[in-house]
Amino acid sequence: MSDFASFAKLLESSKRVVVLTGAGVSTLSGIPDFRSSSGLYSKEFGSMSVESILDIDFFSSHPDVFYDWAREYWFQMDSYSPNIIHNVLAQMEGAGKLSEGIFTQNIDGLHQKAGSKKVYELHGSVRDGYCMKCHAYYGYSYMAEAVNNHCLPLCKQCGGVVKPDIVFYGENLNSSILMRAENAFANADLAIVLGSSLVVNPAASLPYISARMGKDIVIVNRDKTYIDDYAVLKFNDLESFFVEAAKYFKIKV
């Protein structure tokens, strides 16, 4: 039996399945990841590290620098399309294979664009924004139009800076989504980790909850993760794994 056949058998025998996705899932769509040799953290912006730019205190005092950096990466989302991973996961969910849903560290909205319904964004989404003064809501198109015209997105009501609804360093994750994630990983028969280096907590700790509960874990990620020794199966290449998945589930992508 091949490794993928072993995974398929495991998936079919699992009643409750949860998925965690990281930046590696979206690289096939052309969106750079963070920690690879060519990732976002490998390049400074001016003389600043990207991690410094993504700090909430820095954003609060220098939103113009953040938006200058983010213009190229996060405000061109209309040009990106879901890839085979997003599409297969959406159809697996539609077939009832992913009962506990997808918890994602990604902010790009490509899971939803592919048709997935049960998506929980651990680090927020660039599709939404709000005024830091009066909390008025603004969508992606409003922010993107301003940013791509080299302007700060400002609130129409009070003139405050509009912040994308993503979790910056120094901010807490949404507590209700995190609690839902912890419950899902504790109760699922099978936890699948896709394209995440499992470095950033608390998202990185979610598979360990499954391990501690004696549940099955499958990892598909190019690099090693701290949870590899707990996994029943480990695959290194996301694209080839999902080509096999598409064949197995007879999914056209």
CSV table of C-alpha atoms in Angstrom, one decimal, residues 3 66 103 109 114 127 171 174-175 212 240 245 248:
chain,number,residue,atom,x,y,z
A,3,ASP,CA,1.6,6.2,1.6
A,66,PHE,CA,3.2,49.2,6.4
A,103,PHE,CA,-8.5,26.6,10.3
A,109,GLY,CA,-9.3,34.4,1.5
A,114,ALA,CA,-12.4,28.2,-3.9
A,127,ARG,CA,-10.5,41.2,3.0
A,171,GLU,CA,-2.2,41.4,19.1
A,174,ASN,CA,-9.8,36.1,18.2
A,175,SER,CA,-10.6,34.2,21.4
A,212,ARG,CA,-1.9,14.8,23.4
A,240,SER,CA,2.0,16.0,-5.7
A,245,ALA,CA,-6.0,13.5,-3.8
A,248,TYR,CA,-8.4,9.5,-5.6
